[in-house]
């Protein structure tokens, strides 16, 4: 049962668009079929969370910029002229809406929000798109190109620093790991290009270590974001839950990232708050990071390796004879949303770390695995009554214990009317240049 690890340092308990037609010399502006209208404030009235309504601890949580439309190709959707993902952002002249049906389809080389093919914007990068430099034993060359600013974190897998490129003055994260431990992660991460995935910009090596230049996310991990929502009141530590809308924003971005990698036959296998990074402290844009346990898969072929972070693993990953596909990541996304809403793990009742001393510290996994196999997912009405029912329905859908009935990421994004109306920030990754 190798590669299991506990989370963190401890196991803590568009409007209808008129199209102008000429009919016998008269103009007809009848609205044509289009996606549901964008959300109004009434659609997303804030809910209180675990306590009575109060000013949110995340008062700086910025409302992102545009809503995801319900159908690809509609105004504002990926690939449409009005989309920030489409022609205008890439410097091309926007084409006018046309009633004609003989327009050529876009090239099938990339993935949309839901994994459908729309063009080159979100295809995989080429194998040679990330430059790899071998400095031999001269580690100083790394810091001749990048100036060290501060440490961001350290763990058993290496250290992370904030650095600035001396040439472009752009800030990046520098991840330093042993070369022997990072080959698989590099081979996959260097291919990925998506606004909700940490992008690899460059790789440098010396005799022992690899130096990965990655997107810098200054907002910290989602684990820290959750911890910030605790308050002490009358000597009690209380969790001030985020709103349904905030949870929806994070969940949607994660599902968009998963739809992208699954479309390209990559599963992450370690989705958890520690691996979700906020781009800025005050913003809501999030990026999925750390592809160290990720793997390529073939559709229809099940994985059998027990791997991941226990409290976010899908049930079928922990049974004596594990069998799972890419939808294990969907379960993890549901477990993350559950954690955001309740501050608890899905199978929280199965574990009490206080029951185990240091010598038996690993035994807490056993009751969790048993609960995964036998127990149902609980939704305490006293907790979930404060949230939008559609959020609970979404989380229940993601946490379907039957792996063959569980939705895929792109299906969840397409089928949840509520999630489709959640706005997310749409900004692409930078490059070193």
Coordinates of C-alpha atoms in Angstrom, one line a residue:
X1 CA 0.0 0.0 0.0
X2 CA 2.7 2.4 -1.1
X3 CA 2.3 6.0 -1.9
X4 CA -0.4 6.7 0.7
X5 CA 0.0 9.9 2.5
X6 CA -2.0 12.0 5.1
X7 CA -3.0 15.5 4.2
X8 CA -0.8 18.2 5.4
X9 CA 1.4 18.0 8.4
X10 CA -1.3 16.3 10.5
X11 CA -4.7 14.7 10.1
X12 CA -6.9 17.3 11.6
X13 CA -10.3 16.3 12.8
X14 CA -26.4 35.2 -22.0
X15 CA -29.6 36.9 -22.9
X16 CA -31.5 35.7 -26.0
X17 CA -29.8 37.4 -28.9
X18 CA -31.9 38.8 -31.7
X19 CA -30.7 37.9 -35.2
X20 CA -31.7 40.3 -37.9
X21 CA -33.6 38.6 -40.7
X22 CA -35.3 40.1 -43.8
X23 CA -38.8 38.8 -44.4
X24 CA -40.6 40.3 -47.4
X25 CA -38.8 43.6 -46.9
X26 CA -39.5 43.7 -43.2
X27 CA -37.0 43.3 -40.4
X28 CA -37.7 40.5 -37.9
X29 CA -35.8 40.7 -34.6
X30 CA -37.4 37.6 -33.1
X31 CA -35.1 36.1 -30.5
X32 CA -33.6 32.7 -31.5
X33 CA -32.8 29.8 -29.3
X34 CA -29.9 30.6 -27.0
X35 CA -28.5 29.6 -23.6
X36 CA -30.3 30.5 -20.4
X37 CA -29.9 34.1 -19.4
X38 CA -27.0 35.0 -17.2
X39 CA -27.6 34.9 -13.4
X40 CA -29.2 37.7 -11.6
X41 CA -28.4 38.6 -8.0
X42 CA -31.6 36.9 -7.0
X43 CA -30.3 33.6 -8.4
X44 CA -27.4 33.6 -6.1
X45 CA -28.5 35.2 -2.9
X46 CA -25.8 34.5 -0.3
X47 CA -26.5 31.8 2.3
X48 CA -25.2 31.9 5.8
X49 CA -23.0 28.9 6.1
X50 CA -22.6 27.3 9.6
X51 CA -23.6 30.4 11.6
X52 CA -26.1 33.2 11.4
X53 CA -25.5 35.7 8.6
X54 CA -22.5 37.8 9.3
X55 CA -19.9 39.8 7.3
X56 CA -17.9 37.2 5.4
X57 CA -14.3 36.5 6.4
X58 CA -13.6 36.4 2.7
X59 CA -15.0 39.9 2.1
X60 CA -12.3 40.5 -0.5
X61 CA -13.5 37.5 -2.5
X62 CA -13.7 39.1 -6.0
X63 CA -16.6 38.4 -8.2
X64 CA -15.1 37.0 -11.3
X65 CA -15.7 38.5 -14.7
X66 CA -17.9 36.4 -17.0
X67 CA -20.3 33.5 -16.9
X68 CA -20.0 30.2 -18.6
X69 CA -22.7 29.9 -21.2
X70 CA -24.8 26.8 -21.5
X71 CA -23.8 25.7 -25.0
X72 CA -20.5 25.8 -26.9
X73 CA -20.5 28.3 -29.7
X74 CA -23.1 30.6 -28.2
X75 CA -22.2 34.3 -27.6
X76 CA -19.5 34.5 -24.9
X77 CA -18.7 30.7 -25.1
X78 CA -15.4 29.2 -25.9
X79 CA -14.7 29.5 -29.6
X80 CA -17.2 32.3 -30.2
X81 CA -16.2 35.7 -31.5
X82 CA -17.3 37.4 -28.2
X83 CA -15.5 34.9 -26.0
X84 CA -12.3 35.9 -24.1
X85 CA -11.2 32.4 -25.1
X86 CA -11.9 32.9 -28.7
X87 CA -10.7 35.0 -31.7
X88 CA -10.6 38.4 -30.1
X89 CA -8.3 37.5 -27.3
X90 CA -5.9 35.9 -29.8
X91 CA -5.9 39.0 -32.0
X92 CA -8.2 37.9 -34.7
X93 CA -11.1 39.9 -36.1
X94 CA -14.4 38.7 -34.7
X95 CA -16.8 37.3 -37.3
X96 CA -20.4 38.3 -37.3
X97 CA -23.2 35.9 -36.3
X98 CA -24.6 34.1 -39.3
X99 CA -27.6 32.0 -39.9
X100 CA -25.7 30.1 -42.5
X101 CA -25.0 26.4 -41.7
X102 CA -22.1 25.9 -44.1
X103 CA -19.4 27.5 -41.9
X104 CA -16.3 25.3 -41.6
X105 CA -16.0 23.7 -38.1
X106 CA -13.0 24.7 -36.0
X107 CA -10.0 22.4 -35.9
X108 CA -10.3 19.5 -33.5
X109 CA -7.1 20.0 -31.6
X110 CA -8.1 21.2 -28.2
X111 CA -10.5 21.0 -25.3
X112 CA -13.3 23.3 -24.2
X113 CA -14.8 23.9 -20.8
X114 CA -16.5 20.5 -21.0
X115 CA -13.8 18.5 -22.9
X116 CA -15.3 19.1 -26.3
X117 CA -13.0 20.1 -29.2
X118 CA -13.0 23.7 -30.2
X119 CA -9.6 24.7 -31.6
X120 CA -6.0 25.1 -30.6
X121 CA -6.4 27.2 -27.5
X122 CA -6.4 24.3 -25.0
X123 CA -4.6 21.5 -26.7
X124 CA -1.6 19.9 -25.2
X125 CA 1.7 21.7 -25.7
X126 CA 4.4 20.0 -27.7
X127 CA 7.1 17.9 -26.1
X128 CA 9.7 20.6 -26.8
X129 CA 7.6 23.6 -25.6
X130 CA 9.4 23.6 -22.2
X131 CA 13.1 24.3 -22.4
X132 CA 15.3 21.9 -20.3
X133 CA 18.8 23.1 -19.4
X134 CA 21.5 20.8 -18.0
X135 CA 23.9 22.8 -15.9
X136 CA 26.0 19.9 -14.8
X137 CA 27.4 20.7 -11.4
X138 CA 27.1 24.5 -11.7
X139 CA 24.0 25.2 -9.6
X140 CA 24.9 28.9 -9.6
X141 CA 23.7 29.3 -13.1
X142 CA 20.1 28.9 -11.9
X143 CA 20.4 32.0 -9.8
X144 CA 22.2 33.9 -12.5
X145 CA 19.0 33.8 -14.4
X146 CA 16.5 33.9 -11.5
X147 CA 16.9 36.1 -8.4
X148 CA 15.8 34.4 -5.1
X149 CA 13.2 36.4 -3.2
X150 CA 11.8 34.2 -0.4
X151 CA 10.9 30.6 0.6
X152 CA 7.3 29.6 -0.1
X153 CA 7.3 26.2 1.5
X154 CA 9.2 22.9 2.0
X155 CA 8.3 19.3 2.4
X156 CA 9.6 15.8 1.9
X157 CA 9.3 16.2 -1.9
X158 CA 11.4 19.4 -2.0
X159 CA 11.3 23.1 -1.5
X160 CA 9.5 26.0 -3.3
X161 CA 10.9 29.5 -3.6
X162 CA 9.6 32.7 -5.1
X163 CA 12.0 34.0 -7.7
X164 CA 12.1 36.8 -10.3
X165 CA 13.5 36.4 -13.8
X166 CA 16.3 38.9 -14.1
X167 CA 15.6 39.4 -17.8
X168 CA 11.8 39.9 -17.8
X169 CA 11.2 40.9 -14.2
X170 CA 8.4 38.4 -14.0
X171 CA 7.8 36.4 -10.8
X172 CA 7.7 32.6 -10.7
X173 CA 7.7 29.7 -8.3
X174 CA 10.9 27.7 -8.3
X175 CA 10.4 24.1 -7.2
X176 CA 13.6 22.2 -6.3
X177 CA 13.3 18.4 -6.1
X178 CA 15.6 15.4 -6.5
X179 CA 16.0 14.5 -10.2
X180 CA 15.2 10.9 -9.5
X181 CA 11.8 11.8 -8.1
X182 CA 10.5 14.1 -10.7
X183 CA 10.8 12.6 -14.2
X184 CA 7.2 11.5 -14.5
X185 CA 5.8 14.8 -13.2
X186 CA 7.9 16.8 -15.7
X187 CA 6.8 14.6 -18.7
X188 CA 3.1 15.3 -18.0
X189 CA 3.2 18.8 -16.5
X190 CA 5.2 20.3 -19.4
X191 CA 2.4 19.4 -21.8
X192 CA -0.5 21.1 -19.9
X193 CA -1.9 24.5 -20.9
X194 CA -5.0 25.7 -19.1
X195 CA -5.9 28.7 -17.0
X196 CA -6.8 26.5 -14.0
X197 CA -3.6 24.4 -14.0
X198 CA -0.2 25.5 -12.8
X199 CA 1.9 25.8 -16.0
X200 CA 5.5 24.7 -16.2
X201 CA 7.7 27.3 -17.9
X202 CA 11.2 25.9 -17.8
X203 CA 13.2 23.0 -16.3
X204 CA 16.9 23.2 -15.2
X205 CA 19.0 20.4 -13.9
X206 CA 22.3 19.8 -12.2
X207 CA 24.0 16.7 -11.0
X208 CA 21.4 15.9 -8.3
X209 CA 18.4 18.2 -8.5
X210 CA 15.7 19.5 -10.9
X211 CA 14.7 23.2 -10.8
X212 CA 11.2 23.7 -12.1
X213 CA 10.0 27.2 -13.1
X214 CA 6.3 27.3 -12.5
X215 CA 3.4 29.8 -12.4
X216 CA 3.5 31.7 -9.1
X217 CA 0.4 31.6 -7.0
X218 CA 0.6 34.1 -4.2
X219 CA -2.6 33.2 -2.5
X220 CA -1.4 30.0 -0.9
X221 CA -3.2 26.7 -0.8
X222 CA -6.9 26.1 -0.4
X223 CA -6.0 24.4 2.8
X224 CA -4.8 27.7 4.2
X225 CA -7.9 29.4 2.8
X226 CA -10.1 26.9 4.8
X227 CA -8.0 27.5 7.9
X228 CA -8.6 31.2 7.6
X229 CA -12.3 30.5 8.0
X230 CA -12.0 29.3 11.6
X231 CA -12.7 31.7 14.5
X232 CA -12.5 31.3 18.2
X233 CA -15.7 32.2 20.1
X234 CA -16.0 31.6 23.9
X235 CA -13.0 29.2 23.8
X236 CA -14.6 27.2 21.0
X237 CA -13.1 26.9 17.5
X238 CA -15.9 27.5 15.0
X239 CA -15.8 27.1 11.2
X240 CA -17.3 30.1 9.4
X241 CA -18.4 28.4 6.1
X242 CA -18.1 30.1 2.8
X243 CA -21.2 30.8 0.8
X244 CA -22.6 28.3 -1.7
X245 CA -21.5 30.7 -4.5
X246 CA -17.8 30.7 -3.3
X247 CA -17.8 26.9 -3.1
X248 CA -19.3 26.8 -6.6
X249 CA -16.5 29.0 -8.0
X250 CA -13.8 26.8 -6.6
X251 CA -15.5 23.6 -7.6
X252 CA -16.2 24.8 -11.1
X253 CA -12.6 25.8 -11.7
X254 CA -11.4 22.4 -10.5
X255 CA -13.9 20.5 -12.7
X256 CA -12.8 22.6 -15.7
X257 CA -9.2 21.6 -15.0
X258 CA -10.2 18.0 -14.6
X259 CA -12.3 18.0 -17.8
X260 CA -9.2 19.2 -19.7
X261 CA -6.7 16.6 -18.4
X262 CA -9.2 13.8 -18.7
X263 CA -9.9 14.8 -22.3
X264 CA -6.2 14.3 -22.9
X265 CA -6.2 10.9 -21.0
X266 CA -4.4 12.1 -17.9
X267 CA -5.7 11.5 -14.4
X268 CA -4.4 13.5 -11.4
X269 CA -5.0 11.0 -8.5
X270 CA -4.1 13.4 -5.8
X271 CA -6.8 16.2 -5.9
X272 CA -7.0 17.9 -2.5
X273 CA -6.8 21.4 -1.0
X274 CA -3.0 21.2 -0.6
X275 CA -2.8 20.9 -4.4
X276 CA -5.2 23.8 -5.2
X277 CA -3.4 27.1 -5.3
X278 CA -5.0 30.6 -5.3
X279 CA -3.4 33.0 -7.8
X280 CA -3.8 36.0 -5.5
X281 CA -4.7 36.4 -1.8
X282 CA -7.7 38.5 -2.5
X283 CA -9.0 36.8 -5.7
X284 CA -10.9 33.6 -6.5
X285 CA -8.9 32.2 -9.4
X286 CA -7.5 28.8 -8.5
X287 CA -5.0 26.5 -10.2
X288 CA -4.5 22.7 -9.8
X289 CA -0.9 21.8 -9.0
X290 CA 1.4 18.8 -8.3
X291 CA 1.1 16.1 -10.9
X292 CA 3.6 13.9 -9.1
X293 CA 1.0 11.0 -8.8
X294 CA -0.7 11.6 -12.2
X295 CA -0.6 9.0 -14.9
X296 CA -1.7 8.5 -18.5
X297 CA -4.7 6.2 -19.0
X298 CA -6.5 4.4 -21.8
X299 CA -10.2 4.8 -22.0
X300 CA -11.9 1.6 -20.8
X301 CA -8.9 0.4 -18.9
X302 CA -9.1 0.4 -15.1
X303 CA -6.2 1.5 -12.8
X304 CA -5.3 -0.9 -10.0
X305 CA -2.7 1.0 -7.9
X306 CA -3.6 2.1 -4.4
X307 CA -2.4 5.7 -4.4
X308 CA -3.4 9.2 -3.3
X309 CA -4.3 11.0 -0.1
X310 CA -6.6 8.8 2.0
X311 CA -9.3 11.3 2.9
X312 CA -9.8 12.4 -0.7
X313 CA -9.5 9.0 -2.4
X314 CA -12.4 7.4 -4.1
X315 CA -13.8 4.3 -2.4
X316 CA -12.8 1.9 -5.2
X317 CA -9.1 3.1 -4.8
X318 CA -8.9 1.6 -1.4
X319 CA -10.5 -1.9 -1.6
X320 CA -8.4 -5.0 -1.6
X321 CA -8.6 -5.2 -5.3
X322 CA -8.8 -1.6 -6.5
X323 CA -10.3 -0.7 -9.8
X324 CA -10.9 2.8 -10.9
X325 CA -10.8 5.2 -13.9
X326 CA -10.4 9.0 -14.2
X327 CA -13.6 9.6 -12.3
X328 CA -11.6 9.0 -9.1
X329 CA -10.6 12.7 -9.6
X330 CA -14.3 13.6 -9.7
X331 CA -14.8 12.0 -6.3
X332 CA -11.9 14.0 -5.0
X333 CA -13.4 17.2 -6.3
X334 CA -16.7 16.3 -4.5
X335 CA -14.7 15.6 -1.3
X336 CA -13.0 18.9 -1.6
X337 CA -16.4 20.7 -2.0
X338 CA -17.7 18.8 1.0
X339 CA -14.7 19.9 3.0
X340 CA -15.2 23.6 2.0
X341 CA -18.9 23.4 3.1
X342 CA -18.6 21.5 6.3
X343 CA -14.9 21.6 7.3
X344 CA -15.2 17.8 7.6
X345 CA -13.9 14.9 5.5
X346 CA -16.5 12.8 3.8
X347 CA -15.8 9.9 6.2
X348 CA -15.0 12.0 9.2
X349 CA -16.8 9.7 11.6
X350 CA -14.4 6.9 10.7
X351 CA -11.3 8.6 12.1
X352 CA -10.2 10.1 15.3
X353 CA -6.4 10.6 15.3
X354 CA -6.5 10.9 19.1
X355 CA -7.2 7.2 19.3
X356 CA -3.8 6.3 17.9
X357 CA -0.4 6.8 19.5
X358 CA 2.7 7.4 17.5
X359 CA 3.5 3.7 17.2
X360 CA 0.1 3.1 15.6
X361 CA -0.1 6.3 13.7
X362 CA -0.8 4.5 10.4
X363 CA -3.6 2.4 11.6
X364 CA -6.2 5.2 11.2
X365 CA -6.3 4.3 7.5
X366 CA -8.0 1.0 8.2
X367 CA -11.3 2.3 9.6
X368 CA -11.4 4.9 6.8
X369 CA -11.0 2.3 4.2
X370 CA -13.7 0.2 5.8
X371 CA -16.1 3.2 5.9
X372 CA -15.3 3.9 2.2
X373 CA -16.4 0.4 1.4
X374 CA -19.4 0.1 3.7
X375 CA -20.7 3.5 4.8
X376 CA -22.8 5.9 2.9
X377 CA -22.0 9.6 2.4
X378 CA -23.8 11.7 5.1
X379 CA -25.3 15.1 4.5
X380 CA -26.4 16.4 7.9
X381 CA -29.5 18.5 7.4
X382 CA -28.5 20.8 10.2
X383 CA -25.4 21.7 8.2
X384 CA -26.6 21.6 4.7
X385 CA -29.8 23.6 5.3
X386 CA -27.7 26.7 5.2
X387 CA -26.5 26.0 1.6
X388 CA -28.2 26.2 -1.7
X389 CA -29.9 22.9 -2.4
X390 CA -28.4 22.8 -5.9
X391 CA -24.9 22.8 -4.3
X392 CA -25.8 19.8 -2.2
X393 CA -27.2 18.1 -5.3
X394 CA -23.9 18.7 -7.2
X395 CA -21.8 17.4 -4.3
X396 CA -24.0 14.3 -4.1
X397 CA -23.6 13.8 -7.8
X398 CA -19.8 14.0 -7.5
X399 CA -19.7 11.7 -4.5
X400 CA -21.6 8.8 -6.1
X401 CA -19.9 5.7 -4.6
X402 CA -20.7 3.7 -7.7
X403 CA -17.8 4.5 -10.0
X404 CA -19.7 3.4 -13.1
X405 CA -22.6 5.8 -12.3
X406 CA -20.5 8.7 -11.2
X407 CA -20.5 11.6 -13.6
X408 CA -17.4 12.7 -15.5
X409 CA -16.1 16.2 -15.0
X410 CA -17.4 17.5 -18.3
X411 CA -20.8 15.9 -17.7
X412 CA -21.1 17.6 -14.3
X413 CA -20.2 21.0 -15.9
X414 CA -22.8 20.5 -18.6
X415 CA -25.6 19.0 -16.6
X416 CA -25.6 21.2 -13.6
X417 CA -27.7 24.3 -14.5
X418 CA -26.6 26.0 -11.3
X419 CA -22.9 25.3 -11.9
X420 CA -23.1 26.6 -15.5
X421 CA -24.3 30.0 -14.1
X422 CA -21.4 30.3 -11.7
X423 CA -19.0 32.9 -12.9
X424 CA -15.3 32.2 -13.1
X425 CA -12.3 34.3 -13.9
X426 CA -10.8 33.7 -17.3
X427 CA -7.1 34.6 -17.5
X428 CA -4.4 32.7 -19.3
X429 CA -1.0 31.7 -18.0
X430 CA 2.0 33.9 -18.5
X431 CA 5.3 32.8 -20.1
X432 CA 8.9 33.8 -19.4
X433 CA 9.6 35.1 -23.0

